[in-house]
JSON list of C-alpha atoms in Angstrom, two decimals:
[
{"chain": "A", "resi": 14, "resn": "MET", "atom": "CA", "xyz": [3.14, 125.46, -76.12]},
{"chain": "A", "resi": 15, "resn": "ASN", "atom": "CA", "xyz": [0.23, 126.46, -78.72]},
{"chain": "A", "resi": 16, "resn": "LEU", "atom": "CA", "xyz": [-1.87, 126.91, -75.70]},
{"chain": "A", "resi": 17, "resn": "MET", "atom": "CA", "xyz": [0.67, 129.51, -73.94]},
{"chain": "A", "resi": 18, "resn": "ALA", "atom": "CA", "xyz": [0.81, 130.95, -77.78]},
{"chain": "A", "resi": 19, "resn": "MET", "atom": "CA", "xyz": [-3.01, 131.92, -77.35]},
{"chain": "A", "resi": 20, "resn": "LEU", "atom": "CA", "xyz": [-2.60, 133.16, -73.85]},
{"chain": "A", "resi": 21, "resn": "THR", "atom": "CA", "xyz": [-0.18, 135.77, -74.56]},
{"chain": "A", "resi": 22, "resn": "PRO", "atom": "CA", "xyz": [-1.84, 138.11, -76.54]},
{"chain": "A", "resi": 23, "resn": "ALA", "atom": "CA", "xyz": [-5.02, 138.11, -74.02]},
{"chain": "A", "resi": 24, "resn": "LEU", "atom": "CA", "xyz": [-2.57, 138.44, -70.91]},
{"chain": "A", "resi": 25, "resn": "SER", "atom": "CA", "xyz": [-0.64, 141.56, -73.07]},
{"chain": "A", "resi": 26, "resn": "LEU", "atom": "CA", "xyz": [-4.47, 143.12, -73.72]},
{"chain": "A", "resi": 27, "resn": "ALA", "atom": "CA", "xyz": [-5.07, 142.62, -69.58]},
{"chain": "A", "resi": 28, "resn": "LEU", "atom": "CA", "xyz": [-1.33, 144.30, -68.59]},
{"chain": "A", "resi": 29, "resn": "VAL", "atom": "CA", "xyz": [-2.21, 147.08, -71.63]},
{"chain": "A", "resi": 30, "resn": "ALA", "atom": "CA", "xyz": [-5.44, 148.03, -69.83]},
{"chain": "A", "resi": 31, "resn": "ALA", "atom": "CA", "xyz": [-3.60, 148.56, -66.53]},
{"chain": "A", "resi": 32, "resn": "LEU", "atom": "CA", "xyz": [-1.16, 150.44, -68.18]},
{"chain": "A", "resi": 33, "resn": "CYS", "atom": "CA", "xyz": [-3.61, 152.75, -69.57]},
{"chain": "A", "resi": 34, "resn": "LEU", "atom": "CA", "xyz": [-5.52, 153.41, -65.93]},
{"chain": "A", "resi": 35, "resn": "ALA", "atom": "CA", "xyz": [-2.45, 153.42, -64.06]},
{"chain": "A", "resi": 36, "resn": "GLY", "atom": "CA", "xyz": [-0.97, 156.41, -66.66]},
{"chain": "A", "resi": 37, "resn": "TRP", "atom": "CA", "xyz": [-4.67, 158.15, -66.44]},
{"chain": "A", "resi": 38, "resn": "ARG", "atom": "CA", "xyz": [-3.76, 158.19, -62.33]},
{"chain": "A", "resi": 39, "resn": "MET", "atom": "CA", "xyz": [-0.30, 159.62, -63.32]},
{"chain": "A", "resi": 40, "resn": "ILE", "atom": "CA", "xyz": [-1.63, 161.99, -65.65]},
{"chain": "A", "resi": 41, "resn": "ARG", "atom": "CA", "xyz": [-4.85, 163.08, -63.36]},
{"chain": "A", "resi": 42, "resn": "GLY", "atom": "CA", "xyz": [-3.44, 162.56, -59.91]},
{"chain": "A", "resi": 43, "resn": "PRO", "atom": "CA", "xyz": [-4.27, 165.63, -57.52]},
{"chain": "A", "resi": 44, "resn": "SER", "atom": "CA", "xyz": [-0.95, 165.32, -55.66]},
{"chain": "A", "resi": 45, "resn": "PHE", "atom": "CA", "xyz": [2.29, 164.44, -55.75]},
{"chain": "A", "resi": 46, "resn": "VAL", "atom": "CA", "xyz": [1.85, 161.29, -53.74]},
{"chain": "A", "resi": 47, "resn": "ASP", "atom": "CA", "xyz": [-0.89, 159.87, -56.13]},
{"chain": "A", "resi": 48, "resn": "ARG", "atom": "CA", "xyz": [1.82, 160.48, -58.99]},
{"chain": "A", "resi": 49, "resn": "PHE", "atom": "CA", "xyz": [4.55, 158.50, -57.26]},
{"chain": "A", "resi": 50, "resn": "ILE", "atom": "CA", "xyz": [1.67, 155.71, -56.73]},
{"chain": "A", "resi": 51, "resn": "ALA", "atom": "CA", "xyz": [1.27, 155.77, -59.94]},
{"chain": "A", "resi": 52, "resn": "ILE", "atom": "CA", "xyz": [4.91, 155.28, -60.82]},
{"chain": "A", "resi": 53, "resn": "ASP", "atom": "CA", "xyz": [5.31, 152.56, -58.63]},
{"chain": "A", "resi": 54, "resn": "MET", "atom": "CA", "xyz": [2.15, 150.99, -60.46]},
{"chain": "A", "resi": 55, "resn": "LEU", "atom": "CA", "xyz": [3.80, 151.44, -63.67]},
{"chain": "A", "resi": 56, "resn": "THR", "atom": "CA", "xyz": [6.68, 149.53, -62.89]},
{"chain": "A", "resi": 57, "resn": "ALA", "atom": "CA", "xyz": [5.48, 147.14, -61.30]},
{"chain": "A", "resi": 58, "resn": "ILE", "atom": "CA", "xyz": [3.14, 146.66, -64.62]},
{"chain": "A", "resi": 59, "resn": "ALA", "atom": "CA", "xyz": [6.81, 146.77, -66.45]},
{"chain": "A", "resi": 60, "resn": "VAL", "atom": "CA", "xyz": [7.90, 143.66, -64.66]},
{"chain": "A", "resi": 61, "resn": "GLY", "atom": "CA", "xyz": [5.01, 142.01, -65.62]},
{"chain": "A", "resi": 62, "resn": "PHE", "atom": "CA", "xyz": [5.42, 142.95, -69.53]},
{"chain": "A", "resi": 63, "resn": "ALA", "atom": "CA", "xyz": [9.22, 141.86, -68.89]},
{"chain": "A", "resi": 64, "resn": "ALA", "atom": "CA", "xyz": [7.48, 138.60, -67.61]},
{"chain": "A", "resi": 65, "resn": "LEU", "atom": "CA", "xyz": [5.65, 138.06, -70.31]},
{"chain": "A", "resi": 66, "resn": "THR", "atom": "CA", "xyz": [7.88, 138.73, -72.66]},
{"chain": "A", "resi": 67, "resn": "THR", "atom": "CA", "xyz": [10.33, 135.80, -71.46]},
{"chain": "A", "resi": 68, "resn": "VAL", "atom": "CA", "xyz": [7.65, 133.51, -71.95]},
{"chain": "A", "resi": 69, "resn": "ALA", "atom": "CA", "xyz": [6.78, 134.60, -75.61]},
{"chain": "A", "resi": 70, "resn": "THR", "atom": "CA", "xyz": [10.23, 134.82, -76.88]},
{"chain": "A", "resi": 71, "resn": "GLY", "atom": "CA", "xyz": [11.97, 132.16, -74.87]},
{"chain": "A", "resi": 72, "resn": "ARG", "atom": "CA", "xyz": [14.96, 134.33, -73.88]},
{"chain": "A", "resi": 73, "resn": "GLY", "atom": "CA", "xyz": [15.79, 134.41, -70.54]},
{"chain": "A", "resi": 74, "resn": "VAL", "atom": "CA", "xyz": [17.61, 137.96, -70.69]},
{"chain": "A", "resi": 75, "resn": "PHE", "atom": "CA", "xyz": [14.38, 139.60, -70.05]},
{"chain": "A", "resi": 76, "resn": "LEU", "atom": "CA", "xyz": [14.21, 138.16, -66.58]},
{"chain": "A", "resi": 77, "resn": "ASP", "atom": "CA", "xyz": [17.37, 140.37, -65.82]},
{"chain": "A", "resi": 78, "resn": "ILE", "atom": "CA", "xyz": [15.67, 143.33, -67.24]},
{"chain": "A", "resi": 79, "resn": "ALA", "atom": "CA", "xyz": [13.01, 142.73, -64.63]},
{"chain": "A", "resi": 80, "resn": "LEU", "atom": "CA", "xyz": [15.22, 142.40, -61.83]},
{"chain": "A", "resi": 81, "resn": "GLY", "atom": "CA", "xyz": [16.61, 145.45, -62.74]},
{"chain": "A", "resi": 82, "resn": "LEU", "atom": "CA", "xyz": [13.38, 147.15, -62.98]},
{"chain": "A", "resi": 83, "resn": "ALA", "atom": "CA", "xyz": [12.41, 145.80, -59.17]},
{"chain": "A", "resi": 84, "resn": "LEU", "atom": "CA", "xyz": [15.60, 147.27, -58.19]},
{"chain": "A", "resi": 85, "resn": "ILE", "atom": "CA", "xyz": [15.11, 150.80, -59.86]},
{"chain": "A", "resi": 86, "resn": "ASN", "atom": "CA", "xyz": [11.60, 150.57, -58.70]},
{"chain": "A", "resi": 87, "resn": "PHE", "atom": "CA", "xyz": [12.68, 150.24, -55.05]},
{"chain": "A", "resi": 88, "resn": "VAL", "atom": "CA", "xyz": [15.46, 153.03, -55.10]},
{"chain": "A", "resi": 89, "resn": "ALA", "atom": "CA", "xyz": [12.90, 155.42, -57.01]},
{"chain": "A", "resi": 90, "resn": "THR", "atom": "CA", "xyz": [10.28, 155.18, -54.05]},
{"chain": "A", "resi": 91, "resn": "ALA", "atom": "CA", "xyz": [12.68, 155.87, -51.81]},
{"chain": "A", "resi": 92, "resn": "ALA", "atom": "CA", "xyz": [14.03, 158.74, -53.13]},
{"chain": "A", "resi": 93, "resn": "PHE", "atom": "CA", "xyz": [10.91, 160.35, -54.00]},
{"chain": "A", "resi": 94, "resn": "SER", "atom": "CA", "xyz": [9.44, 159.79, -50.51]},
{"chain": "A", "resi": 95, "resn": "VAL", "atom": "CA", "xyz": [12.62, 161.78, -49.15]},
{"chain": "A", "resi": 96, "resn": "PHE", "atom": "CA", "xyz": [12.20, 164.34, -51.89]},
{"chain": "A", "resi": 97, "resn": "LEU", "atom": "CA", "xyz": [8.42, 164.54, -50.66]},
{"chain": "A", "resi": 98, "resn": "GLU", "atom": "CA", "xyz": [9.15, 164.88, -46.71]},
{"chain": "A", "resi": 99, "resn": "ARG", "atom": "CA", "xyz": [12.23, 167.59, -47.81]},
{"chain": "A", "resi": 100, "resn": "LYS", "atom": "CA", "xyz": [9.78, 169.78, -49.51]},
{"chain": "A", "resi": 101, "resn": "ARG", "atom": "CA", "xyz": [7.50, 169.81, -46.81]},
{"chain": "A", "resi": 102, "resn": "ARG", "atom": "CA", "xyz": [10.29, 170.78, -44.53]},
{"chain": "A", "resi": 103, "resn": "ASP", "atom": "CA", "xyz": [11.11, 173.50, -46.78]},
{"chain": "A", "resi": 104, "resn": "ARG", "atom": "CA", "xyz": [8.26, 175.45, -46.64]},
{"chain": "B", "resi": 6, "resn": "MET", "atom": "CA", "xyz": [3.49, 122.01, -65.08]},
{"chain": "B", "resi": 7, "resn": "ILE", "atom": "CA", "xyz": [2.90, 124.15, -68.03]},
{"chain": "B", "resi": 8, "resn": "VAL", "atom": "CA", "xyz": [-0.80, 124.29, -67.10]},
{"chain": "B", "resi": 9, "resn": "ILE", "atom": "CA", "xyz": [0.24, 125.65, -63.57]},
{"chain": "B", "resi": 10, "resn": "ALA", "atom": "CA", "xyz": [2.57, 128.07, -65.31]},
{"chain": "B", "resi": 11, "resn": "MET", "atom": "CA", "xyz": [-0.27, 129.46, -67.31]},
{"chain": "B", "resi": 12, "resn": "LEU", "atom": "CA", "xyz": [-2.41, 129.77, -64.35]},
{"chain": "B", "resi": 13, "resn": "LEU", "atom": "CA", "xyz": [0.23, 131.46, -62.54]},
{"chain": "B", "resi": 14, "resn": "LEU", "atom": "CA", "xyz": [0.77, 134.04, -65.19]},
{"chain": "B", "resi": 15, "resn": "THR", "atom": "CA", "xyz": [-2.96, 134.67, -65.57]},
{"chain": "B", "resi": 16, "resn": "LEU", "atom": "CA", "xyz": [-3.80, 135.19, -61.70]},
{"chain": "B", "resi": 17, "resn": "GLY", "atom": "CA", "xyz": [-0.50, 137.61, -62.01]},
{"chain": "B", "resi": 18, "resn": "ALA", "atom": "CA", "xyz": [-2.12, 139.63, -64.71]},
{"chain": "B", "resi": 19, "resn": "GLY", "atom": "CA", "xyz": [-5.54, 139.41, -63.15]},
{"chain": "B", "resi": 20, "resn": "PHE", "atom": "CA", "xyz": [-3.96, 140.79, -59.82]},
{"chain": "B", "resi": 21, "resn": "LEU", "atom": "CA", "xyz": [-2.25, 143.52, -61.44]},
{"chain": "B", "resi": 22, "resn": "LEU", "atom": "CA", "xyz": [-5.53, 144.68, -63.67]},
{"chain": "B", "resi": 23, "resn": "ILE", "atom": "CA", "xyz": [-7.33, 144.89, -60.32]},
{"chain": "B", "resi": 24, "resn": "ALA", "atom": "CA", "xyz": [-4.44, 147.04, -58.63]},
{"chain": "B", "resi": 25, "resn": "ALA", "atom": "CA", "xyz": [-4.15, 149.54, -61.44]},
{"chain": "B", "resi": 26, "resn": "ILE", "atom": "CA", "xyz": [-8.48, 149.47, -61.41]},
{"chain": "B", "resi": 27, "resn": "GLY", "atom": "CA", "xyz": [-7.96, 149.83, -57.17]},
{"chain": "B", "resi": 28, "resn": "VAL", "atom": "CA", "xyz": [-5.35, 153.29, -57.83]},
{"chain": "B", "resi": 29, "resn": "ILE", "atom": "CA", "xyz": [-8.21, 154.69, -60.26]},
{"chain": "B", "resi": 30, "resn": "ARG", "atom": "CA", "xyz": [-11.19, 153.88, -57.93]},
{"chain": "B", "resi": 31, "resn": "LEU", "atom": "CA", "xyz": [-10.05, 154.16, -54.29]},
{"chain": "B", "resi": 32, "resn": "PRO", "atom": "CA", "xyz": [-10.70, 157.84, -52.68]},
{"chain": "B", "resi": 33, "resn": "ASP", "atom": "CA", "xyz": [-7.55, 158.45, -50.86]},
{"chain": "B", "resi": 34, "resn": "PRO", "atom": "CA", "xyz": [-3.67, 158.55, -51.43]},
{"chain": "B", "resi": 35, "resn": "LEU", "atom": "CA", "xyz": [-3.12, 156.05, -48.56]},
{"chain": "B", "resi": 36, "resn": "GLN", "atom": "CA", "xyz": [-5.89, 153.65, -49.78]},
{"chain": "B", "resi": 37, "resn": "ARG", "atom": "CA", "xyz": [-4.47, 154.10, -53.66]},
{"chain": "B", "resi": 38, "resn": "MET", "atom": "CA", "xyz": [-0.63, 153.15, -52.13]},
{"chain": "B", "resi": 39, "resn": "HIS", "atom": "CA", "xyz": [-2.18, 150.08, -50.57]},
{"chain": "B", "resi": 40, "resn": "SER", "atom": "CA", "xyz": [-3.98, 148.83, -53.60]},
{"chain": "B", "resi": 41, "resn": "ALA", "atom": "CA", "xyz": [-0.38, 149.74, -55.69]},
{"chain": "B", "resi": 42, "resn": "THR", "atom": "CA", "xyz": [1.78, 147.84, -53.52]},
{"chain": "B", "resi": 43, "resn": "LYS", "atom": "CA", "xyz": [-0.01, 145.01, -52.16]},
{"chain": "B", "resi": 44, "resn": "ALA", "atom": "CA", "xyz": [-1.88, 143.77, -55.09]},
{"chain": "B", "resi": 45, "resn": "GLY", "atom": "CA", "xyz": [0.60, 145.00, -57.82]},
{"chain": "B", "resi": 46, "resn": "THR", "atom": "CA", "xyz": [3.52, 143.00, -56.04]},
{"chain": "B", "resi": 47, "resn": "LEU", "atom": "CA", "xyz": [1.79, 140.21, -55.53]},
{"chain": "B", "resi": 48, "resn": "GLY", "atom": "CA", "xyz": [0.78, 140.36, -59.26]},
{"chain": "B", "resi": 49, "resn": "THR", "atom": "CA", "xyz": [4.07, 140.56, -60.17]},
{"chain": "B", "resi": 50, "resn": "ALA", "atom": "CA", "xyz": [5.34, 137.84, -58.24]},
{"chain": "B", "resi": 51, "resn": "LEU", "atom": "CA", "xyz": [2.87, 135.47, -59.07]},
{"chain": "B", "resi": 52, "resn": "MET", "atom": "CA", "xyz": [3.82, 136.26, -62.87]},
{"chain": "B", "resi": 53, "resn": "LEU", "atom": "CA", "xyz": [7.44, 135.76, -62.60]},
{"chain": "B", "resi": 54, "resn": "GLY", "atom": "CA", "xyz": [7.00, 132.37, -60.63]},
{"chain": "B", "resi": 55, "resn": "GLY", "atom": "CA", "xyz": [4.89, 131.57, -63.88]},
{"chain": "B", "resi": 56, "resn": "VAL", "atom": "CA", "xyz": [7.49, 132.10, -66.05]},
{"chain": "B", "resi": 57, "resn": "MET", "atom": "CA", "xyz": [9.96, 130.28, -63.66]},
{"chain": "B", "resi": 58, "resn": "LEU", "atom": "CA", "xyz": [7.75, 127.08, -63.91]},
{"chain": "B", "resi": 59, "resn": "SER", "atom": "CA", "xyz": [6.99, 127.46, -67.72]},
{"chain": "B", "resi": 60, "resn": "GLY", "atom": "CA", "xyz": [10.41, 126.36, -68.82]},
{"chain": "B", "resi": 61, "resn": "VAL", "atom": "CA", "xyz": [11.25, 128.53, -71.09]},
{"chain": "B", "resi": 62, "resn": "VAL", "atom": "CA", "xyz": [14.63, 129.58, -69.19]},
{"chain": "B", "resi": 63, "resn": "GLU", "atom": "CA", "xyz": [16.48, 126.77, -68.13]},
{"chain": "B", "resi": 64, "resn": "ILE", "atom": "CA", "xyz": [16.80, 127.85, -64.17]},
{"chain": "B", "resi": 65, "resn": "GLY", "atom": "CA", "xyz": [15.05, 131.03, -63.35]},
{"chain": "B", "resi": 66, "resn": "TRP", "atom": "CA", "xyz": [17.33, 132.13, -60.85]},
{"chain": "B", "resi": 67, "resn": "THR", "atom": "CA", "xyz": [17.05, 135.56, -61.69]},
{"chain": "B", "resi": 68, "resn": "GLY", "atom": "CA", "xyz": [13.55, 135.42, -61.94]},
{"chain": "B", "resi": 69, "resn": "LEU", "atom": "CA", "xyz": [13.32, 134.06, -57.91]},
{"chain": "B", "resi": 70, "resn": "LEU", "atom": "CA", "xyz": [16.04, 136.81, -57.25]},
{"chain": "B", "resi": 71, "resn": "ALA", "atom": "CA", "xyz": [13.72, 139.48, -58.37]},
{"chain": "B", "resi": 72, "resn": "MET", "atom": "CA", "xyz": [10.77, 137.62, -56.44]},
{"chain": "B", "resi": 73, "resn": "VAL", "atom": "CA", "xyz": [12.46, 138.00, -53.21]},
{"chain": "B", "resi": 74, "resn": "PHE", "atom": "CA", "xyz": [13.63, 141.16, -53.57]},
{"chain": "B", "resi": 75, "resn": "LEU", "atom": "CA", "xyz": [9.98, 142.58, -54.57]},
{"chain": "B", "resi": 76, "resn": "LEU", "atom": "CA", "xyz": [8.55, 140.98, -51.77]},
{"chain": "B", "resi": 77, "resn": "LEU", "atom": "CA", "xyz": [12.03, 142.24, -49.22]},
{"chain": "B", "resi": 78, "resn": "THR", "atom": "CA", "xyz": [11.73, 145.69, -50.29]},
{"chain": "B", "resi": 79, "resn": "LEU", "atom": "CA", "xyz": [7.78, 146.01, -50.36]},
{"chain": "B", "resi": 80, "resn": "PRO", "atom": "CA", "xyz": [7.28, 146.74, -47.05]},
{"chain": "B", "resi": 81, "resn": "VAL", "atom": "CA", "xyz": [9.70, 149.35, -47.09]},
{"chain": "B", "resi": 82, "resn": "GLY", "atom": "CA", "xyz": [8.41, 151.26, -49.98]},
{"chain": "B", "resi": 83, "resn": "ALA", "atom": "CA", "xyz": [4.86, 151.03, -48.50]},
{"chain": "B", "resi": 84, "resn": "GLN", "atom": "CA", "xyz": [6.08, 152.35, -44.94]},
{"chain": "B", "resi": 85, "resn": "LEU", "atom": "CA", "xyz": [8.10, 155.33, -47.05]},
{"chain": "B", "resi": 86, "resn": "LEU", "atom": "CA", "xyz": [5.21, 156.15, -49.26]},
{"chain": "B", "resi": 87, "resn": "GLY", "atom": "CA", "xyz": [2.36, 155.78, -46.48]},
{"chain": "B", "resi": 88, "resn": "ARG", "atom": "CA", "xyz": [4.58, 158.44, -44.21]},
{"chain": "B", "resi": 89, "resn": "ALA", "atom": "CA", "xyz": [5.59, 160.52, -46.96]},
{"chain": "B", "resi": 90, "resn": "ALA", "atom": "CA", "xyz": [1.56, 160.82, -48.10]},
{"chain": "B", "resi": 91, "resn": "TYR", "atom": "CA", "xyz": [0.57, 161.75, -44.45]},
{"chain": "B", "resi": 92, "resn": "VAL", "atom": "CA", "xyz": [3.33, 164.39, -43.94]},
{"chain": "B", "resi": 93, "resn": "SER", "atom": "CA", "xyz": [2.36, 165.83, -47.17]},
{"chain": "B", "resi": 94, "resn": "GLY", "atom": "CA", "xyz": [-1.18, 166.30, -45.72]},
{"chain": "B", "resi": 95, "resn": "ALA", "atom": "CA", "xyz": [-3.25, 164.11, -48.25]},
{"chain": "B", "resi": 96, "resn": "PRO", "atom": "CA", "xyz": [-6.72, 163.80, -47.40]},
{"chain": "B", "resi": 97, "resn": "LEU", "atom": "CA", "xyz": [-7.68, 160.66, -45.10]},
{"chain": "B", "resi": 98, "resn": "GLU", "atom": "CA", "xyz": [-11.34, 159.33, -46.24]},
{"chain": "B", "resi": 99, "resn": "GLY", "atom": "CA", "xyz": [-13.57, 157.13, -44.04]},
{"chain": "B", "resi": 100, "resn": "LEU", "atom": "CA", "xyz": [-11.58, 157.81, -40.80]},
{"chain": "B", "resi": 101, "resn": "GLU", "atom": "CA", "xyz": [-13.32, 160.04, -38.10]},
{"chain": "B", "resi": 102, "resn": "SER", "atom": "CA", "xyz": [-10.38, 161.06, -36.22]},
{"chain": "B", "resi": 103, "resn": "ASP", "atom": "CA", "xyz": [-6.83, 161.31, -36.91]},
{"chain": "B", "resi": 104, "resn": "PRO", "atom": "CA", "xyz": [-5.16, 158.98, -34.79]},
{"chain": "B", "resi": 105, "resn": "LEU", "atom": "CA", "xyz": [-1.47, 160.27, -35.46]},
{"chain": "B", "resi": 106, "resn": "GLU", "atom": "CA", "xyz": [-2.67, 164.14, -34.91]},
{"chain": "B", "resi": 107, "resn": "GLY", "atom": "CA", "xyz": [0.29, 165.74, -32.47]},
{"chain": "B", "resi": 108, "resn": "GLU", "atom": "CA", "xyz": [2.56, 162.73, -33.36]},
{"chain": "B", "resi": 109, "resn": "LEU", "atom": "CA", "xyz": [3.90, 163.48, -36.85]},
{"chain": "B", "resi": 110, "resn": "GLU", "atom": "CA", "xyz": [4.20, 167.23, -38.38]},
{"chain": "B", "resi": 111, "resn": "ARG", "atom": "CA", "xyz": [1.78, 167.51, -41.11]},
{"chain": "B", "resi": 112, "resn": "ALA", "atom": "CA", "xyz": [1.62, 170.01, -43.84]},
{"chain": "B", "resi": 113, "resn": "LYS", "atom": "CA", "xyz": [-2.13, 172.05, -43.46]},
{"chain": "B", "resi": 114, "resn": "PRO", "atom": "CA", "xyz": [-3.16, 172.43, -46.94]},
{"chain": "B", "resi": 115, "resn": "PRO", "atom": "CA", "xyz": [-2.11, 169.32, -48.89]},
{"chain": "B", "resi": 116, "resn": "ILE", "atom": "CA", "xyz": [0.96, 169.99, -51.22]},
{"chain": "B", "resi": 117, "resn": "GLU", "atom": "CA", "xyz": [-0.47, 169.35, -54.65]},
{"chain": "B", "resi": 118, "resn": "ALA", "atom": "CA", "xyz": [1.23, 169.40, -57.88]}
]
């Protein structure tokens, strides 16, 4: 368990770096699709953070949060794609 | 067991980092989608597997459910995003000809924010 306590900060640092990179693409991304991809990526990183929090705190509730985030991620991706295709048809 | 769990967690975080680097570095939206969905989902699934093996929760059925759900919805989400990217006229880098020319209606100037 001691080794795990040393590992958790390093892993959260890696995840924070990934979060910053995806967030930069979200801010910068030239088109709508790039922003949607960045949202997808940000949600995946959030699931990773939930998993890491489960290990760090020992509370199983955070796995439920991970499941909820995964569900929301899929619905959001589908909704954004439909929105983009409809936007294209409207023009 | 704890060693395998730590290995899986580290691998998962590494894959997530690689996916984020790919989202920044790759040239067009389709390739970015490829990096974000495949490497990102592998990373999250590995991290959830690491949590389930680490023994901090009794039986990680919720984690298993989340993993199965991620792996089931990944192809659908990737397909929808790729189709939306093509239809909205995203630039395609590294292709001489467009194989979907005439198959799908496509916005001529890319739809940009």
